[in-house]
Amino acid sequence: MSVPLLEARGVSKRFGGVRALQGVSLEVYENTIVGLIGPNGAGKSTFFNVLTGLYVAEEGTVRFAGRPLSVGQPHQVAAAGLVRTFQNIRLFPQMSVLENIMVGFHVRTRAGLWGAWLRPSAVRQEEHAILTGAQELLDWVGLAGQGGRVASTLSYGDQRRLEIARALATRPRLLALDEPVAGMNGVERQRMAQLLQRIREQGIALLVIEHDVRWIAGLCDRITVLDYGQCLAQGTPAEIQRDPRVIEAYLGTAIEERHG
Ligand code: ADP
Ligand code: MG
């Protein structure tokens, strides 16, 4: 087997008396979609926060693309190609849709203040390339014709798409999405699943948090189930759905109903 793109080993994180993560391990290989499911409070978002350098874990290691990730350095993690979205949408609400995507491209560009002063023509070229790239991404995620709108006026589902477009603009190798279909109806969920599959076809791996077992099972190659900060089960969607521990824990109830 090849080396995983992302490899987390034995990650533990506590908040005072709350053991949010206890020895969680997870791998994501290139060209795969991995699901992370579990009830509210299971530790899913905390795990993302550790992966992306926002929180420092007490124990465990995280390697990305064969190297240890810079702990506590979110910008370096993003620059290495691990880019995430947040459970609560974080756009620049008063900026236009197109400008929000352009911000993602600027993360990648070299022209800083000095470049702008010394080489204005090169900067203009770069700006033009960013504008073109942002417009292409806009169409690609299904927001064609919406570029001039103020971001906050988009529907909830479209704001999620815009967040993903902005993340894609940074050219990630792994896109980590925290509940990308929360609050969406069945049709929107289907459309989002199609978008995520198209992203994978571009050679980008995905790690996706969601409560809905059926939706995630239809999308992912592998699933990890977290419960009270621990790995309850890991496997293919079929294995997860017939895993005795998962069945015992969730029999007769949807996962999200158990803990409310
Ligand atoms: P999930 O995303 O699976 O719903 P979280 O990772 O948000 O779960 O939370 C896991 C546990 O850690 C919960 O008990 C939550 O209250 C706690 N927790 C998460 N973040 C913090 C924080 N910044 N400070 C204190 N407790 C936190
Ligand atoms: Mg969460």
mmCIF file of C-alpha atoms and ligand atoms in Angstrom:
data_model
loop_
_atom_site.group_PDB
_atom_site.id
_atom_site.type_symbol
_atom_site.label_atom_id
_atom_site.label_comp_id
_atom_site.label_asym_id
_atom_site.label_seq_id
_atom_site.Cartn_x
_atom_site.Cartn_y
_atom_site.Cartn_z
ATOM 1 C CA MET A 1 0.000 0.000 0.000
ATOM 2 C CA SER A 2 1.173 3.482 -0.723
ATOM 3 C CA VAL A 3 1.752 6.093 1.980
ATOM 4 C CA PRO A 4 -1.438 7.857 3.079
ATOM 5 C CA LEU A 5 -1.822 11.502 2.139
ATOM 6 C CA LEU A 6 -3.046 12.177 5.671
ATOM 7 C CA GLU A 7 -2.120 9.983 8.602
ATOM 8 C CA ALA A 8 -3.300 10.786 12.128
ATOM 9 C CA ARG A 9 -2.088 8.469 14.901
ATOM 10 C CA GLY A 10 -3.351 8.316 18.471
ATOM 11 C CA VAL A 11 -4.627 11.884 18.658
ATOM 12 C CA SER A 12 -5.899 12.939 22.102
ATOM 13 C CA LYS A 13 -7.284 16.323 23.085
ATOM 14 C CA ARG A 14 -9.012 17.403 26.268
ATOM 15 C CA PHE A 15 -10.806 20.554 27.369
ATOM 16 C CA GLY A 16 -10.611 20.646 31.147
ATOM 17 C CA GLY A 17 -12.422 17.502 32.232
ATOM 18 C CA VAL A 18 -13.839 16.764 28.767
ATOM 19 C CA ARG A 19 -11.859 14.203 26.808
ATOM 20 C CA ALA A 20 -12.856 15.373 23.353
ATOM 21 C CA LEU A 21 -10.517 12.950 21.522
ATOM 22 C CA GLN A 22 -8.949 9.805 22.896
ATOM 23 C CA GLY A 23 -6.356 8.111 20.733
ATOM 24 C CA VAL A 24 -8.023 8.747 17.384
ATOM 25 C CA SER A 25 -6.258 7.402 14.284
ATOM 26 C CA LEU A 26 -7.372 7.975 10.719
ATOM 27 C CA GLU A 27 -5.876 7.749 7.242
ATOM 28 C CA VAL A 28 -6.867 9.393 3.992
ATOM 29 C CA TYR A 29 -5.315 8.141 0.758
ATOM 30 C CA GLU A 30 -5.037 10.093 -2.487
ATOM 31 C CA ASN A 31 -8.150 10.027 -4.656
ATOM 32 C CA THR A 32 -10.445 8.856 -1.898
ATOM 33 C CA ILE A 33 -13.365 10.310 0.014
ATOM 34 C CA VAL A 34 -13.371 9.480 3.726
ATOM 35 C CA GLY A 35 -16.366 10.123 5.964
ATOM 36 C CA LEU A 36 -16.206 11.058 9.641
ATOM 37 C CA ILE A 37 -19.502 10.465 11.396
ATOM 38 C CA GLY A 38 -20.741 10.445 14.955
ATOM 39 C CA PRO A 39 -23.255 12.174 17.215
ATOM 40 C CA ASN A 40 -23.040 15.792 18.359
ATOM 41 C CA GLY A 41 -20.152 16.205 20.758
ATOM 42 C CA ALA A 42 -18.339 13.089 19.474
ATOM 43 C CA GLY A 43 -15.216 15.139 18.709
ATOM 44 C CA LYS A 44 -15.468 15.486 14.924
ATOM 45 C CA SER A 45 -14.875 19.236 14.712
ATOM 46 C CA THR A 46 -12.180 19.023 17.374
ATOM 47 C CA PHE A 47 -10.419 16.456 15.216
ATOM 48 C CA PHE A 48 -10.520 18.876 12.255
ATOM 49 C CA ASN A 49 -9.191 21.634 14.494
ATOM 50 C CA VAL A 50 -6.247 19.457 15.472
ATOM 51 C CA LEU A 51 -5.589 18.377 11.880
ATOM 52 C CA THR A 52 -5.555 21.914 10.602
ATOM 53 C CA GLY A 53 -3.364 23.288 13.375
ATOM 54 C CA LEU A 54 -5.972 25.328 15.265
ATOM 55 C CA TYR A 55 -5.721 23.147 18.367
ATOM 56 C CA VAL A 56 -2.628 21.477 19.744
ATOM 57 C CA ALA A 57 -3.252 17.860 20.754
ATOM 58 C CA GLU A 58 -1.772 16.493 23.974
ATOM 59 C CA GLU A 59 -0.912 13.225 22.291
ATOM 60 C CA GLY A 60 -0.566 11.827 18.824
ATOM 61 C CA THR A 61 0.977 12.699 15.499
ATOM 62 C CA VAL A 62 -0.393 14.012 12.241
ATOM 63 C CA ARG A 63 1.511 13.526 9.002
ATOM 64 C CA PHE A 64 0.483 15.044 5.700
ATOM 65 C CA ALA A 65 2.085 14.208 2.357
ATOM 66 C CA GLY A 66 4.796 12.284 4.212
ATOM 67 C CA ARG A 67 5.755 15.074 6.608
ATOM 68 C CA PRO A 68 4.730 16.028 10.137
ATOM 69 C CA LEU A 69 2.220 18.883 10.084
ATOM 70 C CA SER A 70 3.294 22.131 11.719
ATOM 71 C CA VAL A 71 1.415 22.048 14.998
ATOM 72 C CA GLY A 72 -0.475 25.226 15.793
ATOM 73 C CA GLN A 73 0.267 26.748 12.372
ATOM 74 C CA PRO A 74 -2.992 26.875 10.379
ATOM 75 C CA HIS A 75 -1.465 28.899 7.517
ATOM 76 C CA GLN A 76 1.358 26.437 7.040
ATOM 77 C CA VAL A 77 -1.079 23.549 7.090
ATOM 78 C CA ALA A 78 -3.140 25.231 4.357
ATOM 79 C CA ALA A 79 -0.003 26.014 2.372
ATOM 80 C CA ALA A 80 0.949 22.328 2.576
ATOM 81 C CA GLY A 81 -2.360 21.528 0.849
ATOM 82 C CA LEU A 82 -4.728 20.604 3.689
ATOM 83 C CA VAL A 83 -7.615 23.057 3.480
ATOM 84 C CA ARG A 84 -10.847 22.964 5.435
ATOM 85 C CA THR A 85 -14.248 24.578 5.783
ATOM 86 C CA PHE A 86 -15.953 25.266 9.103
ATOM 87 C CA GLN A 87 -19.186 23.943 10.562
ATOM 88 C CA ASN A 88 -20.423 27.531 10.681
ATOM 89 C CA ILE A 89 -19.984 29.168 7.285
ATOM 90 C CA ARG A 90 -17.100 31.637 7.259
ATOM 91 C CA LEU A 91 -17.334 33.858 4.204
ATOM 92 C CA PHE A 92 -16.633 37.547 3.826
ATOM 93 C CA PRO A 93 -20.359 38.332 3.901
ATOM 94 C CA GLN A 94 -20.226 41.898 2.551
ATOM 95 C CA MET A 95 -17.871 41.083 -0.323
ATOM 96 C CA SER A 96 -19.114 39.846 -3.670
ATOM 97 C CA VAL A 97 -19.250 36.167 -4.484
ATOM 98 C CA LEU A 98 -16.410 36.562 -6.992
ATOM 99 C CA GLU A 99 -14.244 38.505 -4.524
ATOM 100 C CA ASN A 100 -14.667 35.732 -1.968
ATOM 101 C CA ILE A 101 -13.222 33.247 -4.438
ATOM 102 C CA MET A 102 -10.426 35.642 -5.403
ATOM 103 C CA VAL A 103 -9.326 35.706 -1.762
ATOM 104 C CA GLY A 104 -8.628 31.984 -2.075
ATOM 105 C CA PHE A 105 -6.375 32.594 -5.088
ATOM 106 C CA HIS A 106 -4.499 35.369 -3.293
ATOM 107 C CA VAL A 107 -3.382 32.852 -0.674
ATOM 108 C CA ARG A 108 -1.342 31.285 -3.466
ATOM 109 C CA THR A 109 0.079 34.338 -5.208
ATOM 110 C CA ARG A 110 3.563 35.725 -4.768
ATOM 111 C CA ALA A 111 2.913 39.398 -5.438
ATOM 112 C CA GLY A 112 3.033 41.039 -2.033
ATOM 113 C CA LEU A 113 3.275 44.734 -1.332
ATOM 114 C CA TRP A 114 6.832 44.964 -2.642
ATOM 115 C CA GLY A 115 5.946 43.114 -5.811
ATOM 116 C CA ALA A 116 3.039 45.476 -6.445
ATOM 117 C CA TRP A 117 5.330 48.461 -6.082
ATOM 118 C CA LEU A 118 8.243 47.128 -8.099
ATOM 119 C CA ARG A 119 6.524 45.237 -10.913
ATOM 120 C CA PRO A 120 3.053 46.647 -11.552
ATOM 121 C CA SER A 121 2.647 44.971 -14.939
ATOM 122 C CA ALA A 122 3.369 41.500 -13.532
ATOM 123 C CA VAL A 123 0.855 42.160 -10.777
ATOM 124 C CA ARG A 124 -1.767 43.239 -13.311
ATOM 125 C CA GLN A 125 -1.216 40.000 -15.214
ATOM 126 C CA GLU A 126 -1.566 38.019 -12.035
ATOM 127 C CA GLU A 127 -4.768 39.860 -11.114
ATOM 128 C CA HIS A 128 -6.171 39.073 -14.530
ATOM 129 C CA ALA A 129 -5.317 35.394 -14.135
ATOM 130 C CA ILE A 130 -6.968 35.372 -10.697
ATOM 131 C CA LEU A 131 -10.134 36.950 -12.053
ATOM 132 C CA THR A 132 -10.323 34.397 -14.862
ATOM 133 C CA GLY A 133 -9.641 31.533 -12.479
ATOM 134 C CA ALA A 134 -12.262 32.753 -10.024
ATOM 135 C CA GLN A 135 -14.871 32.985 -12.786
ATOM 136 C CA GLU A 136 -14.081 29.445 -13.931
ATOM 137 C CA LEU A 137 -14.413 28.110 -10.397
ATOM 138 C CA LEU A 138 -17.681 29.985 -9.963
ATOM 139 C CA ASP A 139 -19.173 28.119 -12.924
ATOM 140 C CA TRP A 140 -17.566 24.851 -11.902
ATOM 141 C CA VAL A 141 -19.226 24.736 -8.466
ATOM 142 C CA GLY A 142 -22.623 25.687 -9.915
ATOM 143 C CA LEU A 143 -22.755 29.399 -9.127
ATOM 144 C CA ALA A 144 -22.624 30.692 -12.709
ATOM 145 C CA GLY A 145 -24.015 34.211 -13.028
ATOM 146 C CA GLN A 146 -23.918 34.887 -9.269
ATOM 147 C CA GLY A 147 -20.431 36.438 -9.108
ATOM 148 C CA GLY A 148 -21.618 40.027 -8.647
ATOM 149 C CA ARG A 149 -23.953 39.298 -5.753
ATOM 150 C CA VAL A 150 -23.091 40.139 -2.169
ATOM 151 C CA ALA A 151 -22.090 36.818 -0.595
ATOM 152 C CA SER A 152 -24.521 37.080 2.325
ATOM 153 C CA THR A 153 -27.499 37.248 -0.069
ATOM 154 C CA LEU A 154 -26.851 33.755 -1.449
ATOM 155 C CA SER A 155 -29.011 30.878 -0.267
ATOM 156 C CA TYR A 156 -27.527 28.746 2.476
ATOM 157 C CA GLY A 157 -26.687 25.926 0.084
ATOM 158 C CA ASP A 158 -25.013 28.329 -2.347
ATOM 159 C CA GLN A 159 -22.948 29.840 0.472
ATOM 160 C CA ARG A 160 -21.646 26.339 1.159
ATOM 161 C CA ARG A 161 -20.744 26.017 -2.523
ATOM 162 C CA LEU A 162 -18.991 29.368 -2.418
ATOM 163 C CA GLU A 163 -16.954 28.277 0.603
ATOM 164 C CA ILE A 164 -15.882 25.205 -1.299
ATOM 165 C CA ALA A 165 -14.980 27.280 -4.363
ATOM 166 C CA ARG A 166 -12.817 29.540 -2.220
ATOM 167 C CA ALA A 167 -11.122 26.512 -0.667
ATOM 168 C CA LEU A 168 -10.508 25.029 -4.137
ATOM 169 C CA ALA A 169 -8.897 28.269 -5.254
ATOM 170 C CA THR A 170 -6.063 27.573 -2.824
ATOM 171 C CA ARG A 171 -5.343 24.334 -4.752
ATOM 172 C CA PRO A 172 -5.666 21.840 -1.908
ATOM 173 C CA ARG A 173 -4.531 18.224 -2.056
ATOM 174 C CA LEU A 174 -7.008 17.348 0.674
ATOM 175 C CA LEU A 175 -10.234 19.202 1.290
ATOM 176 C CA ALA A 176 -11.744 18.718 4.755
ATOM 177 C CA LEU A 177 -15.409 19.711 5.003
ATOM 178 C CA ASP A 178 -17.182 20.116 8.343
ATOM 179 C CA GLU A 179 -20.861 19.266 7.780
ATOM 180 C CA PRO A 180 -21.154 20.554 4.192
ATOM 181 C CA VAL A 181 -24.792 19.444 3.890
ATOM 182 C CA ALA A 182 -26.082 20.461 7.331
ATOM 183 C CA GLY A 183 -29.476 22.100 6.946
ATOM 184 C CA MET A 184 -29.882 21.078 3.306
ATOM 185 C CA ASN A 185 -32.866 19.270 1.821
ATOM 186 C CA GLY A 186 -32.596 15.994 -0.080
ATOM 187 C CA VAL A 187 -32.147 17.575 -3.514
ATOM 188 C CA GLU A 188 -29.415 19.928 -2.294
ATOM 189 C CA ARG A 189 -27.676 17.030 -0.540
ATOM 190 C CA GLN A 190 -27.638 15.064 -3.770
ATOM 191 C CA ARG A 191 -26.212 18.026 -5.670
ATOM 192 C CA MET A 192 -23.530 18.491 -3.044
ATOM 193 C CA ALA A 193 -22.595 14.800 -3.241
ATOM 194 C CA GLN A 194 -22.182 15.193 -7.018
ATOM 195 C CA LEU A 195 -19.958 18.243 -6.548
ATOM 196 C CA LEU A 196 -17.782 16.390 -4.019
ATOM 197 C CA GLN A 197 -17.407 13.461 -6.405
ATOM 198 C CA ARG A 198 -16.353 15.836 -9.187
ATOM 199 C CA ILE A 199 -13.767 17.355 -6.836
ATOM 200 C CA ARG A 200 -12.350 13.905 -6.177
ATOM 201 C CA GLU A 201 -12.171 13.314 -9.936
ATOM 202 C CA GLN A 202 -9.859 16.354 -10.071
ATOM 203 C CA GLY A 203 -7.375 14.412 -7.935
ATOM 204 C CA ILE A 204 -8.289 16.035 -4.626
ATOM 205 C CA ALA A 205 -8.929 13.791 -1.625
ATOM 206 C CA LEU A 206 -11.806 14.622 0.719
ATOM 207 C CA LEU A 207 -12.509 14.163 4.397
ATOM 208 C CA VAL A 208 -16.176 14.872 5.115
ATOM 209 C CA ILE A 209 -17.995 15.241 8.438
ATOM 210 C CA GLU A 210 -21.712 14.476 8.454
ATOM 211 C CA HIS A 211 -24.344 12.939 10.746
ATOM 212 C CA ASP A 212 -26.457 11.276 8.076
ATOM 213 C CA VAL A 213 -25.154 7.733 7.679
ATOM 214 C CA ARG A 214 -27.042 7.050 4.466
ATOM 215 C CA TRP A 215 -25.742 10.153 2.710
ATOM 216 C CA ILE A 216 -22.168 9.546 3.771
ATOM 217 C CA ALA A 217 -22.365 5.840 2.885
ATOM 218 C CA GLY A 218 -23.374 6.730 -0.668
ATOM 219 C CA LEU A 219 -20.460 9.121 -1.037
ATOM 220 C CA CYS A 220 -17.422 7.713 0.756
ATOM 221 C CA ASP A 221 -14.852 4.992 0.155
ATOM 222 C CA ARG A 222 -14.239 4.609 3.867
ATOM 223 C CA ILE A 223 -15.907 5.799 7.053
ATOM 224 C CA THR A 224 -14.679 6.382 10.583
ATOM 225 C CA VAL A 225 -17.265 6.468 13.358
ATOM 226 C CA LEU A 226 -16.426 8.594 16.402
ATOM 227 C CA ASP A 227 -18.285 8.274 19.677
ATOM 228 C CA TYR A 228 -17.378 10.104 22.886
ATOM 229 C CA GLY A 229 -14.000 10.994 21.415
ATOM 230 C CA GLN A 230 -13.097 7.443 20.476
ATOM 231 C CA CYS A 231 -13.065 5.484 17.223
ATOM 232 C CA LEU A 232 -16.095 3.221 17.416
ATOM 233 C CA ALA A 233 -15.547 1.661 13.988
ATOM 234 C CA GLN A 234 -13.663 2.116 10.731
ATOM 235 C CA GLY A 235 -14.265 0.519 7.346
ATOM 236 C CA THR A 236 -16.099 0.629 4.045
ATOM 237 C CA PRO A 237 -19.678 1.937 4.098
ATOM 238 C CA ALA A 238 -20.964 -1.656 3.892
ATOM 239 C CA GLU A 239 -18.748 -2.749 6.797
ATOM 240 C CA ILE A 240 -19.834 0.225 8.891
ATOM 241 C CA GLN A 241 -23.506 -0.374 8.265
ATOM 242 C CA ARG A 242 -23.254 -3.998 9.416
ATOM 243 C CA ASP A 243 -20.686 -3.442 12.182
ATOM 244 C CA PRO A 244 -22.094 -4.891 15.431
ATOM 245 C CA ARG A 245 -20.685 -2.001 17.504
ATOM 246 C CA VAL A 246 -22.320 0.562 15.242
ATOM 247 C CA ILE A 247 -25.575 -1.373 15.161
ATOM 248 C CA GLU A 248 -25.533 -1.818 18.919
ATOM 249 C CA ALA A 249 -24.831 1.840 19.502
ATOM 250 C CA TYR A 250 -27.349 3.175 17.016
ATOM 251 C CA LEU A 251 -29.916 0.414 16.562
ATOM 252 C CA GLY A 252 -33.315 1.826 15.776
ATOM 253 C CA THR A 253 -32.227 5.440 15.944
ATOM 254 C CA ALA A 254 -30.559 7.759 13.530
ATOM 255 C CA ILE A 255 -27.152 8.752 14.862
ATOM 256 C CA GLU A 256 -28.079 12.394 15.224
ATOM 257 C CA GLU A 257 -31.162 11.530 17.298
ATOM 258 C CA ARG A 258 -29.275 9.661 19.986
ATOM 259 C CA HIS A 259 -27.495 12.567 21.613
ATOM 260 C CA GLY A 260 -29.801 15.230 20.243
HETATM 261 P P1 ADP B 1 -18.689 17.334 17.155
HETATM 262 O O1 ADP B 1 -18.092 18.208 16.110
HETATM 263 O O2 ADP B 1 -18.533 15.873 16.914
HETATM 264 O O3 ADP B 1 -20.141 17.668 17.419
HETATM 265 P P2 ADP B 1 -16.898 18.745 18.955
HETATM 266 O O4 ADP B 1 -15.557 18.382 18.461
HETATM 267 O O5 ADP B 1 -17.419 20.078 18.585
HETATM 268 O O6 ADP B 1 -17.925 17.603 18.553
HETATM 269 O O7 ADP B 1 -16.907 18.647 20.546
HETATM 270 C C1 ADP B 1 -16.373 17.531 21.240
HETATM 271 C C2 ADP B 1 -16.416 17.827 22.737
HETATM 272 O O8 ADP B 1 -15.426 18.802 23.050
HETATM 273 C C3 ADP B 1 -17.737 18.374 23.230
HETATM 274 O O9 ADP B 1 -17.974 17.884 24.524
HETATM 275 C C4 ADP B 1 -17.504 19.867 23.241
HETATM 276 O O10 ADP B 1 -18.323 20.495 24.167
HETATM 277 C C5 ADP B 1 -16.030 19.946 23.614
HETATM 278 N N1 ADP B 1 -15.365 21.130 23.040
HETATM 279 C C6 ADP B 1 -15.130 21.359 21.737
HETATM 280 N N2 ADP B 1 -14.460 22.497 21.546
HETATM 281 C C7 ADP B 1 -14.263 23.012 22.790
HETATM 282 C C8 ADP B 1 -13.618 24.202 23.279
HETATM 283 N N3 ADP B 1 -13.029 25.078 22.443
HETATM 284 N N4 ADP B 1 -13.606 24.400 24.616
HETATM 285 C C9 ADP B 1 -14.181 23.522 25.452
HETATM 286 N N5 ADP B 1 -14.797 22.394 25.069
HETATM 287 C C10 ADP B 1 -14.839 22.137 23.755
HETATM 288 MG MG MG B 2 -18.938 19.623 14.915
#
